[in-house]
Structure formats: C-alpha cells, structure tokens
Short mmCIF file of C-alpha atoms in Angstrom, two decimals:
data_model
loop_
_atom_site.label_atom_id
_atom_site.label_comp_id
_atom_site.label_asym_id
_atom_site.label_seq_id
_atom_site.Cartn_x
_atom_site.Cartn_y
_atom_site.Cartn_z
CA MET A 1 37.36 -20.71 9.46
CA TYR A 2 36.37 -17.91 11.79
CA PHE A 3 32.63 -17.64 12.38
CA GLN A 4 31.07 -15.08 14.73
CA ARG A 5 27.45 -14.20 15.49
CA TYR A 6 26.56 -10.76 16.88
CA TYR A 7 23.18 -10.15 18.47
CA LEU A 8 21.54 -6.78 19.06
CA GLU A 9 18.85 -7.34 21.70
CA CYS A 10 17.03 -4.06 21.12
CA LEU A 11 16.21 -5.03 17.54
CA SER A 12 16.36 -8.83 17.95
CA HIS A 13 18.89 -8.68 15.11
CA ALA A 14 21.68 -11.13 14.33
CA SER A 15 24.63 -10.36 12.07
CA TYR A 16 27.67 -12.44 11.19
CA MET A 17 31.34 -12.33 10.33
CA VAL A 18 32.90 -15.18 8.37
CA ALA A 19 36.63 -15.20 7.66
CA ASP A 20 39.34 -17.44 6.30
CA GLU A 21 42.01 -17.64 9.00
CA GLU A 22 44.77 -18.28 6.45
CA THR A 23 44.08 -15.47 3.98
CA LYS A 24 42.66 -13.19 6.73
CA ILE A 25 39.86 -12.09 4.37
CA ALA A 26 36.47 -11.55 6.03
CA ALA A 27 32.87 -10.95 5.03
CA VAL A 28 30.17 -9.37 7.20
CA ILE A 29 26.58 -10.41 6.60
CA ASP A 30 23.60 -8.19 7.50
CA PRO A 31 25.58 -5.71 9.65
CA GLN A 32 24.03 -3.26 12.07
CA ARG A 33 24.59 0.40 11.27
CA ASP A 34 27.11 1.06 14.05
CA ILE A 35 29.97 -1.07 12.79
CA ASP A 36 32.65 -0.70 15.46
CA ILE A 37 32.06 -4.23 16.78
CA TYR A 38 33.09 -5.69 13.41
CA LEU A 39 36.08 -3.40 13.03
CA LYS A 40 37.25 -4.29 16.55
CA ASP A 41 37.04 -8.03 15.91
CA ALA A 42 38.74 -7.68 12.54
CA GLN A 43 41.59 -5.72 14.08
CA GLU A 44 42.02 -8.19 16.94
CA HIS A 45 42.28 -11.12 14.52
CA GLY A 46 44.17 -9.36 11.75
CA PHE A 47 41.27 -9.69 9.29
CA GLU A 48 40.52 -7.45 6.33
CA ILE A 49 36.79 -6.94 5.79
CA LYS A 50 36.58 -7.03 2.00
CA HIS A 51 32.93 -8.03 1.60
CA VAL A 52 29.59 -6.96 3.07
CA ILE A 53 26.45 -8.87 2.12
CA LEU A 54 22.80 -7.97 2.61
CA THR A 55 20.52 -11.00 2.49
CA HIS A 56 17.71 -8.55 1.69
CA PHE A 57 16.70 -4.93 2.19
CA HIS A 58 15.91 -4.99 5.89
CA ALA A 59 12.80 -3.14 7.03
CA ASP A 60 13.30 -2.98 10.80
CA PHE A 61 16.75 -1.38 10.87
CA VAL A 62 19.21 0.46 8.65
CA ALA A 63 22.08 -1.86 7.80
CA GLY A 64 25.76 -0.93 7.99
CA HIS A 65 26.82 -1.69 4.42
CA ILE A 66 27.40 1.98 3.57
CA GLU A 67 29.44 2.43 6.75
CA LEU A 68 31.65 -0.60 5.99
CA ARG A 69 32.13 0.57 2.42
CA ASN A 70 33.13 4.04 3.59
CA ARG A 71 35.39 2.94 6.46
CA VAL A 72 37.24 -0.07 5.02
CA GLY A 73 36.34 -0.15 1.32
CA ALA A 74 34.24 -3.31 1.54
CA ARG A 75 32.42 -4.39 -1.61
CA ILE A 76 28.63 -4.58 -1.21
CA TYR A 77 26.67 -7.61 -2.43
CA LEU A 78 22.92 -7.95 -3.00
CA GLY A 79 20.63 -10.60 -4.42
CA SER A 80 20.16 -10.41 -8.18
CA LYS A 81 16.70 -8.85 -7.80
CA GLY A 82 18.01 -6.07 -5.56
CA ASP A 83 18.25 -2.60 -7.13
CA ALA A 84 20.05 0.13 -5.21
CA GLU A 85 21.59 3.58 -5.71
CA PHE A 86 25.05 2.50 -4.58
CA GLU A 87 27.54 0.41 -6.50
CA HIS A 88 27.11 -3.28 -5.71
CA THR A 89 27.67 -6.79 -6.99
CA LYS A 90 24.60 -8.92 -7.69
CA LEU A 91 24.51 -12.53 -6.52
CA SER A 92 22.55 -15.30 -8.27
CA ASP A 93 22.23 -19.00 -7.47
CA ASP A 94 25.63 -20.66 -6.93
CA ASP A 95 27.58 -17.39 -7.14
CA ARG A 96 30.46 -17.42 -4.69
CA VAL A 97 32.09 -14.90 -2.42
CA GLU A 98 35.62 -16.23 -2.05
CA LEU A 99 37.48 -15.71 1.21
CA GLY A 100 40.18 -18.34 0.59
CA SER A 101 39.53 -22.05 1.06
CA VAL A 102 36.50 -20.84 3.02
CA TYR A 103 33.77 -19.42 0.79
CA LEU A 104 30.14 -18.37 0.69
CA SER A 105 27.75 -19.69 -1.94
CA THR A 106 24.44 -18.07 -2.88
CA LEU A 107 20.91 -19.45 -2.88
CA GLU A 108 18.25 -17.05 -4.13
CA THR A 109 15.45 -17.40 -1.60
CA PRO A 110 12.78 -14.73 -2.22
CA GLY A 111 9.59 -14.68 -0.17
CA HIS A 112 10.04 -12.30 2.70
CA THR A 113 11.25 -9.89 0.01
CA PRO A 114 11.75 -10.37 -3.74
CA GLU A 115 15.54 -9.98 -3.54
CA GLY A 116 16.11 -12.31 -0.59
CA ILE A 117 19.14 -14.61 -0.59
CA THR A 118 20.66 -17.25 1.67
CA MET A 119 24.43 -17.50 2.00
CA LEU A 120 25.79 -21.03 2.45
CA VAL A 121 29.02 -21.17 4.43
CA PHE A 122 31.56 -23.74 3.20
CA ASP A 123 34.57 -24.72 5.30
CA PRO A 124 36.73 -27.52 3.86
CA SER A 125 37.86 -28.53 7.35
CA TYR A 126 34.19 -29.42 8.00
CA SER A 127 33.20 -30.87 4.61
CA THR A 128 34.26 -30.51 1.00
CA ASP A 129 30.73 -30.73 -0.37
CA GLU A 130 28.24 -29.95 2.41
CA PRO A 131 27.69 -26.48 3.89
CA TYR A 132 28.68 -25.83 7.48
CA ALA A 133 25.83 -23.33 7.87
CA ALA A 134 23.13 -21.41 6.04
CA LEU A 135 22.76 -17.70 6.78
CA THR A 136 19.09 -17.52 5.93
CA GLY A 137 18.38 -13.83 6.51
CA ASP A 138 14.64 -13.43 6.98
CA THR A 139 13.62 -16.38 4.80
CA LEU A 140 13.86 -19.06 7.49
CA PHE A 141 13.91 -18.33 11.22
CA ILE A 142 14.24 -20.69 14.15
CA GLY A 143 10.62 -21.72 14.66
CA ASP A 144 9.18 -19.53 11.92
CA VAL A 145 9.59 -18.12 8.42
CA GLY A 146 9.75 -14.55 7.19
CA ARG A 147 6.37 -12.87 6.90
CA PRO A 148 5.41 -12.17 3.27
CA ASP A 149 3.11 -9.20 3.90
CA LEU A 150 5.47 -6.31 4.64
CA LEU A 151 5.75 -4.90 1.13
CA ALA A 152 2.05 -4.57 0.29
CA SER A 153 2.30 -0.78 0.55
CA ILE A 154 4.87 -0.63 -2.26
CA GLY A 155 3.05 -2.90 -4.66
CA VAL A 156 4.13 -6.48 -3.89
CA THR A 157 1.27 -8.57 -2.56
CA ALA A 158 1.46 -11.06 0.30
CA ASP A 159 0.23 -13.82 -2.03
CA GLU A 160 2.98 -13.13 -4.56
CA LEU A 161 5.68 -13.21 -1.92
CA GLY A 162 4.04 -16.12 -0.09
CA ASN A 163 4.26 -18.21 -3.25
CA MET A 164 7.91 -17.26 -3.67
CA LEU A 165 8.54 -18.20 -0.04
CA TYR A 166 6.92 -21.60 -0.46
CA ASP A 167 9.13 -22.32 -3.46
CA SER A 168 12.28 -21.05 -1.73
CA LEU A 169 11.67 -23.35 1.22
CA HIS A 170 10.64 -26.46 -0.69
CA GLU A 171 12.85 -26.17 -3.75
CA LYS A 172 15.97 -24.75 -2.10
CA LEU A 173 16.36 -24.79 1.67
CA LEU A 174 14.62 -28.07 2.49
CA LYS A 175 16.92 -29.84 0.03
CA LEU A 176 19.98 -29.00 2.13
CA PRO A 177 21.43 -31.68 4.45
CA ASP A 178 19.71 -32.02 7.83
CA ALA A 179 22.99 -31.27 9.61
CA THR A 180 23.18 -27.77 8.09
CA ARG A 181 23.20 -25.16 10.84
CA ILE A 182 20.56 -22.46 10.38
CA TYR A 183 21.56 -18.93 11.40
CA PRO A 184 18.82 -16.35 10.71
CA ALA A 185 18.95 -12.56 10.86
CA HIS A 186 16.37 -12.23 13.67
CA GLY A 187 15.24 -13.86 16.89
CA ALA A 188 12.36 -13.66 19.37
CA GLY A 189 10.87 -10.19 19.63
CA SER A 190 11.29 -9.30 15.98
CA LEU A 191 8.19 -8.18 14.07
CA CYS A 192 9.49 -9.86 10.90
CA GLY A 193 7.59 -13.00 11.93
CA LYS A 194 5.16 -14.17 14.60
CA ALA A 195 6.75 -17.20 16.32
CA LEU A 196 10.51 -16.65 16.33
CA SER A 197 12.58 -18.60 18.81
CA SER A 198 15.17 -17.11 21.15
CA GLU A 199 17.62 -19.90 20.23
CA PRO A 200 20.66 -18.53 18.35
CA PHE A 201 20.73 -21.35 15.81
CA SER A 202 19.30 -24.74 14.95
CA THR A 203 19.80 -27.39 12.30
CA LEU A 204 17.68 -27.91 9.24
CA GLY A 205 16.76 -31.36 10.56
CA GLU A 206 15.39 -29.86 13.77
CA GLN A 207 13.47 -27.21 11.86
CA ARG A 208 12.07 -29.82 9.51
CA LYS A 209 10.58 -31.53 12.57
CA TYR A 210 9.44 -28.61 14.70
CA ASN A 211 8.97 -25.46 12.60
CA TYR A 212 5.23 -25.10 11.97
CA ALA A 213 5.76 -23.60 8.50
CA LEU A 214 7.91 -26.51 7.30
CA GLN A 215 5.36 -29.24 8.06
CA PRO A 216 3.80 -31.07 5.10
CA MET A 217 0.96 -28.97 3.73
CA SER A 218 -0.43 -27.68 0.46
CA ARG A 219 0.67 -24.38 -1.00
CA GLU A 220 -2.76 -22.93 -0.21
CA GLU A 221 -2.60 -24.00 3.44
CA PHE A 222 0.93 -22.59 3.69
CA LEU A 223 -0.23 -19.21 2.36
CA ARG A 224 -3.06 -19.16 4.83
CA ILE A 225 -1.01 -20.07 7.86
CA VAL A 226 2.00 -17.79 7.27
CA THR A 227 -0.13 -14.69 6.73
CA ALA A 228 -2.49 -15.32 9.66
CA ALA A 229 -2.15 -13.45 12.98
CA GLN A 230 0.93 -11.47 12.02
CA PRO A 231 1.67 -8.53 14.35
CA ASP A 232 1.18 -4.98 13.10
CA ALA A 233 4.28 -3.72 11.33
CA PRO A 234 5.42 -0.22 12.34
CA ASP A 235 5.17 2.49 9.70
CA TYR A 236 8.93 2.98 9.76
CA PHE A 237 9.51 -0.45 8.18
CA VAL A 238 8.85 0.83 4.66
CA HIS A 239 11.00 3.90 5.41
CA ASP A 240 13.95 1.69 6.40
CA ALA A 241 13.53 -0.74 3.51
CA ILE A 242 13.77 2.21 1.13
CA MET A 243 16.66 3.79 3.08
CA ASN A 244 18.66 0.56 2.77
CA ARG A 245 18.54 0.99 -1.01
CA LYS A 246 19.93 4.52 -0.91
CA ASP A 247 23.47 5.86 -1.01
CA ARG A 248 22.73 7.77 2.19
CA ALA A 249 24.74 9.59 4.82
CA SER A 250 26.70 7.40 7.21
CA LEU A 251 25.85 7.04 10.89
CA ASP A 252 28.95 9.04 11.82
CA GLU A 253 27.78 11.93 9.66
CA SER A 254 24.29 11.75 11.14
CA MET A 255 25.63 11.68 14.71
CA GLN A 256 27.77 14.76 14.12
CA HIS A 257 24.63 16.63 13.10
CA SER A 258 22.50 15.24 15.94
CA LEU A 259 24.80 15.55 18.96
CA GLN A 260 24.06 19.22 19.49
CA ALA A 261 23.54 20.50 23.05
CA LEU A 262 20.48 22.76 23.10
CA SER A 263 19.47 25.30 25.72
CA LEU A 264 16.01 25.07 27.22
CA THR A 265 15.00 28.12 25.18
CA GLU A 266 16.13 26.42 21.96
CA VAL A 267 14.27 23.23 22.86
CA LEU A 268 11.07 25.16 23.54
CA GLU A 269 11.41 27.01 20.25
CA LYS A 270 11.86 23.78 18.33
CA GLN A 271 8.97 22.13 20.20
CA ALA A 272 6.70 25.09 19.38
CA ALA A 273 7.72 24.77 15.72
CA GLY A 274 6.65 21.10 15.63
CA ALA A 275 9.68 19.16 16.83
CA GLN A 276 8.99 15.91 18.66
CA VAL A 277 10.46 15.74 22.16
CA VAL A 278 11.33 12.21 23.29
CA ASP A 279 12.41 11.58 26.89
CA THR A 280 14.37 8.34 27.16
CA ARG A 281 14.64 8.20 30.95
CA ASP A 282 13.21 5.44 33.12
CA PRO A 283 9.39 5.61 33.36
CA ILE A 284 9.56 6.23 37.13
CA GLU A 285 11.84 9.23 36.64
CA PHE A 286 9.66 10.50 33.82
CA ALA A 287 6.53 10.20 35.96
CA GLY A 288 8.16 12.24 38.71
CA ALA A 289 8.93 15.20 36.43
CA HIS A 290 9.15 15.82 32.70
CA LEU A 291 8.89 18.59 30.14
CA ARG A 292 5.28 19.19 29.15
CA GLY A 293 4.50 17.59 25.81
CA ALA A 294 7.39 15.10 25.92
CA LEU A 295 6.87 11.47 24.95
CA ASN A 296 8.48 8.88 27.22
CA ILE A 297 10.17 5.99 25.40
CA GLY A 298 12.54 4.42 27.90
CA ILE A 299 16.03 3.55 26.71
CA ASP A 300 16.00 0.25 28.64
CA GLY A 301 13.04 -1.32 26.83
CA LYS A 302 12.32 -2.04 23.16
CA TYR A 303 13.39 1.54 22.57
CA ALA A 304 14.15 1.46 18.84
CA THR A 305 11.01 -0.46 17.90
CA TRP A 306 8.70 1.81 19.90
CA ALA A 307 10.50 4.97 18.82
CA GLY A 308 10.02 3.87 15.22
CA THR A 309 6.37 3.17 15.95
CA MET A 310 5.46 6.31 17.88
CA LEU A 311 7.64 9.01 16.32
CA ASN A 312 7.00 10.73 13.01
CA LYS A 313 9.63 9.90 10.37
CA THR A 314 9.91 13.41 8.99
CA GLU A 315 9.55 15.91 11.85
CA PRO A 316 12.65 16.95 13.84
CA ILE A 317 13.38 15.15 17.12
CA VAL A 318 14.81 16.57 20.33
CA VAL A 319 16.11 14.11 22.95
CA ILE A 320 15.95 14.44 26.73
CA ALA A 321 18.08 11.83 28.47
CA ASP A 322 20.28 11.13 31.43
CA GLU A 323 23.64 12.72 30.64
CA GLU A 324 25.52 9.43 30.31
CA ARG A 325 22.93 8.05 27.87
CA VAL A 326 22.45 10.96 25.48
CA GLU A 327 24.74 9.54 22.79
CA GLU A 328 23.22 6.07 23.11
CA SER A 329 19.70 7.49 22.82
CA ILE A 330 20.59 9.25 19.57
CA LEU A 331 22.67 6.38 18.16
CA ARG A 332 19.84 3.91 18.66
CA LEU A 333 17.50 6.20 16.75
CA GLY A 334 20.12 6.24 13.99
CA ARG A 335 20.03 2.45 13.87
CA ILE A 336 16.47 2.66 12.57
CA GLY A 337 17.14 5.56 10.22
CA PHE A 338 15.72 8.37 12.36
CA ASP A 339 18.49 10.79 11.43
CA GLN A 340 16.39 13.91 12.00
CA VAL A 341 17.51 14.39 15.62
CA VAL A 342 18.42 18.08 15.90
CA GLY A 343 19.92 17.96 19.39
CA TYR A 344 19.40 17.20 23.05
CA LEU A 345 18.46 19.24 26.11
CA LYS A 346 21.67 20.42 27.72
CA GLU A 347 21.77 19.47 31.44
CA GLY A 348 18.67 17.29 30.97
CA MET A 349 15.88 17.88 33.47
CA ASP A 350 18.17 20.09 35.59
CA ALA A 351 17.59 22.72 32.90
CA LEU A 352 14.02 23.05 34.21
CA ASN A 353 14.94 23.67 37.85
CA ASP A 354 13.91 27.33 37.59
CA ARG A 355 10.88 26.70 35.35
CA PRO A 356 8.32 24.70 37.38
CA ASP A 357 5.65 25.99 35.01
CA LEU A 358 7.12 23.75 32.29
CA VAL A 359 7.19 20.61 34.43
CA ALA A 360 4.46 17.96 34.20
CA ARG A 361 4.01 14.74 36.16
CA THR A 362 2.34 11.43 35.47
CA SER A 363 0.12 10.10 38.23
CA ARG A 364 0.67 6.41 38.96
CA ILE A 365 -1.61 3.93 40.71
CA THR A 366 -1.28 0.37 41.98
CA ALA A 367 -3.56 -2.39 40.75
CA PRO A 368 -5.43 -2.81 44.08
CA ALA A 369 -5.96 0.95 44.29
CA VAL A 370 -7.73 0.91 40.92
CA LYS A 371 -10.51 -1.11 42.55
CA GLU A 372 -10.94 1.62 45.15
CA LEU A 373 -11.34 4.52 42.73
CA GLU A 374 -14.58 6.45 43.00
CA GLY A 375 -16.45 8.20 40.23
CA ASP A 376 -16.39 7.41 36.52
CA VAL A 377 -13.42 5.12 35.76
CA VAL A 378 -12.24 4.06 32.30
CA VAL A 379 -9.58 1.33 32.16
CA LEU A 380 -7.60 1.53 28.92
CA ASP A 381 -5.68 -1.62 27.97
CA ILE A 382 -3.02 -0.74 25.36
CA ARG A 383 -1.74 -4.28 24.79
CA ASN A 384 -2.23 -6.02 21.46
CA PRO A 385 -5.52 -7.86 20.77
CA LYS A 386 -4.11 -11.34 21.43
CA GLU A 387 -2.80 -10.29 24.83
CA TYR A 388 -6.20 -8.78 25.60
CA ASP A 389 -8.09 -11.89 24.49
CA ASP A 390 -5.93 -14.12 26.70
CA GLY A 391 -6.93 -12.15 29.80
CA HIS A 392 -8.03 -8.62 30.68
CA ILE A 393 -9.76 -6.46 33.25
CA GLU A 394 -13.54 -6.77 32.97
CA GLY A 395 -15.03 -3.80 31.10
CA SER A 396 -11.68 -2.41 29.95
CA LEU A 397 -11.27 -0.72 26.57
CA ASN A 398 -8.62 -2.24 24.30
CA ILE A 399 -6.77 0.16 21.99
CA PRO A 400 -3.25 -1.09 21.14
CA LEU A 401 -0.51 1.46 21.77
CA ASN A 402 0.41 1.70 18.09
CA HIS A 403 -3.16 2.83 17.31
CA LEU A 404 -3.68 5.04 20.34
CA GLU A 405 -3.26 8.43 18.68
CA GLU A 406 -5.42 7.64 15.65
CA ARG A 407 -8.18 6.23 17.91
CA PHE A 408 -7.87 8.87 20.62
CA ALA A 409 -11.42 10.11 20.04
CA GLU A 410 -12.82 6.68 21.00
CA ILE A 411 -11.70 7.09 24.62
CA PRO A 412 -14.66 8.24 26.76
CA SER A 413 -14.37 11.15 29.15
CA ALA A 414 -13.95 10.06 32.76
CA ASP A 415 -12.97 11.11 36.24
CA HIS A 416 -10.08 8.64 36.04
CA LEU A 417 -8.44 7.16 32.91
CA VAL A 418 -6.35 4.17 34.03
CA VAL A 419 -3.81 3.07 31.43
CA HIS A 420 -2.02 -0.27 31.53
CA CYS A 421 -0.04 -2.70 29.42
CA ALA A 422 1.56 -6.00 30.45
CA GLY A 423 4.36 -4.78 32.70
CA GLY A 424 4.51 -0.99 32.63
CA TYR A 425 6.87 -0.05 29.80
CA ARG A 426 4.27 0.56 27.10
CA SER A 427 1.83 2.21 29.52
CA SER A 428 4.37 4.94 30.27
CA ILE A 429 4.58 5.65 26.55
CA GLY A 430 0.79 5.61 26.30
CA ALA A 431 0.24 7.80 29.36
CA SER A 432 2.72 10.37 28.09
CA LEU A 433 0.97 10.42 24.71
CA LEU A 434 -2.43 10.90 26.33
CA LEU A 435 -1.10 13.80 28.41
CA LYS A 436 0.43 15.31 25.28
CA LEU A 437 -2.93 15.00 23.52
CA GLY A 438 -4.65 16.89 26.32
CA ARG A 439 -6.06 14.33 28.77
CA SER A 440 -5.59 15.41 32.38
CA ASP A 441 -7.25 12.41 34.07
CA VAL A 442 -4.53 9.86 33.28
CA LEU A 443 -3.32 7.26 35.80
CA ASP A 444 -0.52 4.84 34.82
CA MET A 445 -1.10 1.46 36.50
CA VAL A 446 2.18 0.33 38.04
CA GLY A 447 3.31 -3.12 36.92
CA GLY A 448 0.57 -3.48 34.34
CA PHE A 449 -1.65 -6.52 33.92
CA LYS A 450 0.97 -8.75 35.53
CA ALA A 451 0.56 -6.74 38.75
CA TRP A 452 -3.23 -7.03 38.45
CA GLU A 453 -2.99 -10.82 38.20
CA ALA A 454 -0.39 -10.99 40.98
CA SER A 455 -2.83 -9.08 43.22
CA HIS A 456 -5.39 -11.86 42.62
CA LEU A 457 -7.88 -9.43 41.10
CA PRO A 458 -10.58 -10.73 38.73
CA VAL A 459 -9.58 -11.52 35.15
CA ALA A 460 -11.87 -11.87 32.14
CA THR A 461 -11.10 -13.65 28.88
CA SER A 462 -12.55 -13.21 25.42
CA ALA A 463 -14.82 -15.96 24.16
#
C-alpha cells in the first residue's frame, strides 16, 4: 500500500492519497483545489487516480474533486446523505472503494455535517480484518471533534448535529480497535473545532485517553461541551459548503479569468465602481506606502482565512502584490472559492511612482512609545475575547477583527487610535480597514501584545 498525507498550512488542511502498489490504482481523499501535488505523485509512482472522495462538504475551502474529475476522469464519491449537482457515487456503511487488495471501507459518521463519512483503510499486509487507518474527515480530530454548529444558517441545528456526532463517535468510531491510526482532515489553526492538535495523526487508543470529547459523559454533557467556546466561523464557510456541492468552474478556468494585468487607471476605475483592493505585501511594506483604500492581508500569514473573513464574497477583487507572488495571491483566494478576482495591478506599487496623491501610509508605534503619547488615546485590541480575557492593556477597547467593520461606530474619537493584536499580523489588517473607513488617527502597534508584555508594561486580566 502507498499512503501519503499532504498538509496545507495556510488552511490547516490535510488530504490523502491511498494506492495499491500492485494495481497502481489510487484514491485521493479530501483534496485541495490546486491538484498538481497529487498528479505529480501519481506520475512519479505510475498511479492512476480513479477515485476522489469527499468525507463531507467542506466549509473552509473549496475541494479539488471537480478538478480531478476534469483532469484525470476520477469518479467522485460522497456520503449517502450528500446531494450535489455533479455526477457522483453515494457511499453507505460498509460500501467499499476497491483499489486492489488494498481497499477503503465506509463508515457513515454524521455530526459535523449530515453527510459526513469516515473512510477505513485496509491493507492486507497489515491485517486481514483490522483497518490500518481511519480517515475521519472533520468528525474526529486529534484532540477534538468537529464542531456541530456550522450549518445553523441553512437550517440544521447544532443540537441535531451534536446528537448525530455523539452517536457517530460512540456507536461507530469508538468501536474500532485502539491501534487504528486516526488521520483527520484538519489540524491546529482550523476553525472547524476549538482544540485541534498539531500532531499529524494519533491512534484511537490515545484519543480515547486524552481527547476531551471522548471521555465518559452523558449525551447532554457532550452537547454542552462541544458547542461551548467555539470560535466565530467566517461568513465564507457557508459559501464554500454550498460551492462544494456545485458543478462549478475549475481552478484553472478561474485563474485564466483572474490573472489579468491591469493599469493603474483600470484599477482606480474598478475601485471607484466598488471593487475590493487587497494588498498582499508584508505589513511593513504596506505601512510604508500603499494605494489609498486598499486592505492589507499579508500573504505570509493566515491569508486565506482572513481574506475569507474580511472580503465580500460577491464584489470584484483587485490584487496588489509583489511581482513574484501575484499568481500565488490569486490562487490562494481560489482555494477558498473567491473566484471574483478581476486582475492585479501591473508593476505593483511602482505603478504609483508618479501619483503620490494616491499613496497612503500607516503610522506605526512601539509598545513603550504608546505610554508616552499625549492627548486623548484609545487603545483598540482586535484579538478575540479569550485572548483579551487572558491579558490586555488596562482600559483598552476589545473589538475582534472579524467584527471591526460592523462595530466601527463604537470606536470613540481620539487624538491617537492605537490598534494591536497578538503579534502584528491582524493589526495591519485592522489598521488598513480603519484607514479605509475614514479614520486618520490610526497607529499600528509594532509586535502587538507580545511586544507590550516583552517591554514589561502593565497587563490587566478579566475577572
């Protein structure tokens, strides 16, 4: 058997290829939208990718099942409760996907979503009757389980899914042998749960001991604990879950449309007509000079997640990026289904060399210098509430970044508006948004709250 895990750090997303090394038939499970990594591995090993399986309709990224179907003719498989526009094969309990002597067997494990499945990997060289691994999708993570509250906006309640999840864990997954390797679809940093581990895999026996959600408890206690303190889910999650059901355009088709070099005049026209301008350069470069009205979402951070959070899903997008990262900036938007990119600024910021009137700058300030500011100072902490409760600057106002625009009116007028997050990535996004919304008193605190603590400045905690 050939077994390969692929991990996309930006989305904390794991996908898998399983193949029979005798028949050379392969299956890809939960692929990312840009599929070249799978095609490259298949070519190197002489595999034919005949099958592509979605353990569920992912909400945080657009999967690559359509791309694999179009490029290599792979058959698409979904759980029996999954309805989609494209042709697919439904999988119920014990249904197999045959690769040769190696095969995948289905467990229906709803809970994170109604159509969720787990694929058990059987390799006769390991055991004739026990699975080598369980590809659990978003049902069971390392250290956590899939949150059951993401589909409330489309009519499935957290309690309904939570009850399904409890049954899937206790009646299906926890009955597997302790030696079964657990390979989930996400790791630490994903918003599909609240306590995901960074470990690539575990065993069911280890999870039975240490995963908080698998400890002995009543159904009622389970429902309470798995729905408590979940992070806010970005609005684009529902958009992507729906997009994964559609027979949509491929990423290649989207990229052909989006990789259009635009003159400065064209960018300004599109911006005036309502297009969103996203600048993916490093926050320091953005602070030094940027196009007025641009939003800074740096390519080297959690770019896709924050782009999906801060950008509108329907309005056109124009990208400003370093020349060598233009294609990457657009591709990574495509991974989350933001296919409405209409082009990028040709020559990047060099296009503004003769237009200083269009250039804006973000003022930055060190943590110690904040203490020296005179006049009316408002400190705006854009971290999430738990981060704020664990430690914050005395008297600061907490508005999480994902709520900043909707709560903009709550920010008092001031001589100085100091914005900070934990380390500086989110605060650059927030500062650029505040400038776009018309604040002129914005100061981005370099290094965020970590720099404040490292400077041995006073810290308050919430009772």
